[in-house]
């Protein structure tokens, strides 16, 4: 197919928008409201071109074979200029003193492109105040050009549905919840709107007065300068004024540094540029992230203050009695090496254990496991995937072969049906959730959610199941049996690709709908509906998280999920597959790179002699053959006196492990405990030596996200004072123990990893440069696999296998004494216990503390209200917290977010674990309630988005603008706009 643009033939792809074809040809036309990730909004009218003699909006026109397009004609030019002139009527050009004048301001650049010299429609301020009520960004109505990009982003990309424009008003503006102050609306501060705003109407507060040479002038001086400029404009025109601002803007290049990094919070893997001036973070700018595009959540967009916190550890500390004293690096590292050597000599290498951080880089996890194995001689090596994701990995190892998401986030987006089980996706994996919300809202995707709480995804779902706690395995197996029994299974797929059908079908016999209904508390009709929706969908993705894995049967339930997908042929195609949502930014990578007791990097078994020989040869040492202790067994081994020393980096072990009192008692028994951290955490209190590491912004390396995507992060800041990148610290310790490593840059570490690890054989820093990324497995030639199993499964013979799983009763069940069930999990604004996120003042303001959610019926029964102080007592410990009454929970089920170091929920959780992986059964906790008789304020302040009232609509609703009496399409009457052309 081809069209002609300005007389030249141009090729096109089916469905191409005209504006994309024009842009690809390098022809410059204005396009103020168009953003490729938002699609056509059609509010600005600046992209008018002539097609076959008619004026059309290029952004909204699908290019068709044979079209004759003219981008610059008398009519098209006039229409573009008229449209832009109306925009300038809403926006004062004061570029030289504007914090947005950084070379990428759409309004400035369009003024230049159109050679605008004077405005026909004079600028008119709007009768509204600037809104400064959100701690992270501000809205200036006077500068708002009403392009609606922000509304489109909030309504249809982030799908928080907070923003709208009151098109019918005499003075339209952007509204939050239909007219609330931003800070009291449902805005979740994800920043989408600010990121896509084409001018300075929405700006990060961290930019204000910071980006330019003149932008920090006092307001009176600024106003004076603006008046002077406006005074000369009629005479000299915009040309010289814009030139002046461009000189100033070019000078900012030396002031502002832009560095690509990858988010250090959850496993979605958002990447973006950080704009910095010295150590001040001007803003986070997402644009090209392969996982996120322009998307972020509050943490990735605004949660970086921790890097510059005054609380950062910057000097090594050594225990001196009950206190710590500052020490030199040399003294601290020598002490660590000496004590490790002494303990190894006295009680053997297996009396030491190592825990790597899921927040740190792949290269650092690799070095940590190399230190444990090659230098100390133990496989006692683990990471926090033990606390969350190991059961999901086991379920996938058993059935399909690879322990990772079977496709990409884009597959989830294109699925006909998404099933979410035990995952509060909108809060725990916010950007990934936006893709589901968008597909569901705009593209007819169906959604089933199974959860104890009616979380946001549950509210949006076509079908919400609320099974009894810990019973997902039962209903999943019953639904699978029903699918088989009623001829709904995909036999063509099973015959070709799946082993062990008969044994598996036999194992399903106990799982009748009747039994499932009884056990799970779900109506039989609902279960049939689930089976039918899954069987009828053209493609199904199942997403799950800790609501599934943190149970004694977590591995088995994960296996049941994969069995169901196999039974319905939902692998091997785009838009299908299993998606265990990885929690930490690099929990996938830490396991991939060998921070596990049973595996070398790439899941190569430590007890396989051939594999061991390969690593022995590469590292020049002999290696221990026996698998080591996992995190859970390490704690037991300390209590039994077998483990004497630990080296933990970047993990709040004493808070995040289950049964926190038991863990704390173990840590205090250690002979020698080394913590490597960026803050003095609760776990540091137990340490003998504390080594100050660096956050991700101060080092280079790679992270691997939930979709197996490996991405590079670049150094934004130098390490703060004496702190050091963690890989350097690990190397220093290894060398003091005689290792003679000499890595000078993380890329050299990866050069060692790749040839030893078939899973990432083709990964090089060059192939990951900038925003490039690779999704493992990566072959030596650099080809990767965004969608797994396109040719075969990763099990012997290339076929998947059904893996029968029995029913297991949950532990720590309710009785008359402990009569309430306690669930726990994350909160959107905080990451886990909040060591990093509490450092951001705006996040503290919106979510200052943890709380316990009670159902209205239980609150009435116990005589409590929002703000009441209560004590929860489990069989293992107690905590105090304030009550929030909400319909998100029902009956005798409570929910407590984990964002507290003072009253951590894990004081209440038990030491029961998943039978296979030893992942704690955090979600199986019963408590009793003591009402304390004190009443405080709502622990969720008025400024928390949960109190807001969203205003859902389909995007910006430009048709309402077109219905205004004063609206006419530009070009319908020719007006004379003065330009220099
Ligand atoms: S939720 Fe708030 S920050 Fe996010 S796009 Fe909507 S208005 Fe903007
Ligand atoms: S605030 Fe919204 S409508 Fe106003 S200019 Fe920015 S993106 Fe456009
Ligand atoms: S926390 Fe997760 S969703 Fe939010 S910006 Fe970071 S990676 Fe993206
Ligand atoms: S870019 Fe086409 S109407 Fe705005």
Short mmCIF file of C-alpha atoms in Angstrom, two decimals, residues 157-160 412 418-441 445-451 453-465 543 581 828 888:
data_model
loop_
_atom_site.label_atom_id
_atom_site.label_comp_id
_atom_site.label_asym_id
_atom_site.label_seq_id
_atom_site.Cartn_x
_atom_site.Cartn_y
_atom_site.Cartn_z
CA UNK A 157 -3.79 4.68 30.30
CA UNK A 158 -3.38 4.76 34.06
CA UNK A 159 -7.15 4.26 34.34
CA UNK A 160 -7.41 6.00 37.69
CA UNK A 412 -1.20 -9.90 29.46
CA UNK A 418 -7.07 -12.27 32.56
CA UNK A 419 -7.47 -14.21 35.81
CA UNK A 420 -5.85 -12.64 38.88
CA UNK A 421 -5.49 -14.82 41.96
CA UNK A 422 -4.20 -13.61 45.32
CA UNK A 423 -2.65 -10.44 43.96
CA UNK A 424 -3.47 -6.84 44.81
CA UNK A 425 -2.07 -5.92 41.40
CA UNK A 426 -3.19 -2.28 41.31
CA UNK A 427 -1.16 -1.58 44.47
CA UNK A 428 1.65 -4.12 44.28
CA UNK A 429 2.41 -3.97 40.53
CA UNK A 430 0.74 -0.69 39.62
CA UNK A 431 2.01 -0.15 36.10
CA UNK A 432 1.31 -3.74 35.09
CA UNK A 433 -2.20 -3.30 36.50
CA UNK A 434 -2.74 -0.25 34.28
CA UNK A 435 -2.31 -2.49 31.22
CA UNK A 436 -5.05 -4.82 32.45
CA UNK A 437 -7.32 -1.93 33.44
CA UNK A 438 -6.87 -0.32 30.02
CA UNK A 439 -7.48 -3.55 28.07
CA UNK A 440 -10.56 -4.21 30.21
CA UNK A 441 -11.91 -0.68 29.84
CA UNK A 445 -10.76 -7.91 27.82
CA UNK A 446 -12.55 -10.02 30.45
CA UNK A 447 -11.31 -10.11 34.04
CA UNK A 448 -11.79 -12.64 36.84
CA UNK A 449 -10.34 -11.86 40.26
CA UNK A 450 -10.07 -14.25 43.19
CA UNK A 451 -9.07 -12.59 46.44
CA UNK A 453 -10.38 -8.50 49.60
CA UNK A 454 -12.41 -6.51 47.16
CA UNK A 455 -9.35 -4.65 45.96
CA UNK A 456 -9.38 -2.31 42.96
CA UNK A 457 -8.97 -5.11 40.41
CA UNK A 458 -11.75 -7.05 42.10
CA UNK A 459 -14.03 -4.01 41.87
CA UNK A 460 -13.36 -3.80 38.15
CA UNK A 461 -13.67 -7.53 37.49
CA UNK A 462 -16.42 -9.19 35.47
CA UNK A 463 -16.41 -11.90 38.09
CA UNK A 464 -15.07 -11.58 41.65
CA UNK A 465 -14.58 -14.71 43.72
CA UNK A 543 -1.54 -13.73 37.22
CA UNK A 581 4.20 -11.41 39.60
CA UNK A 828 0.48 1.31 46.88
CA UNK A 888 -12.76 -4.03 51.02
#
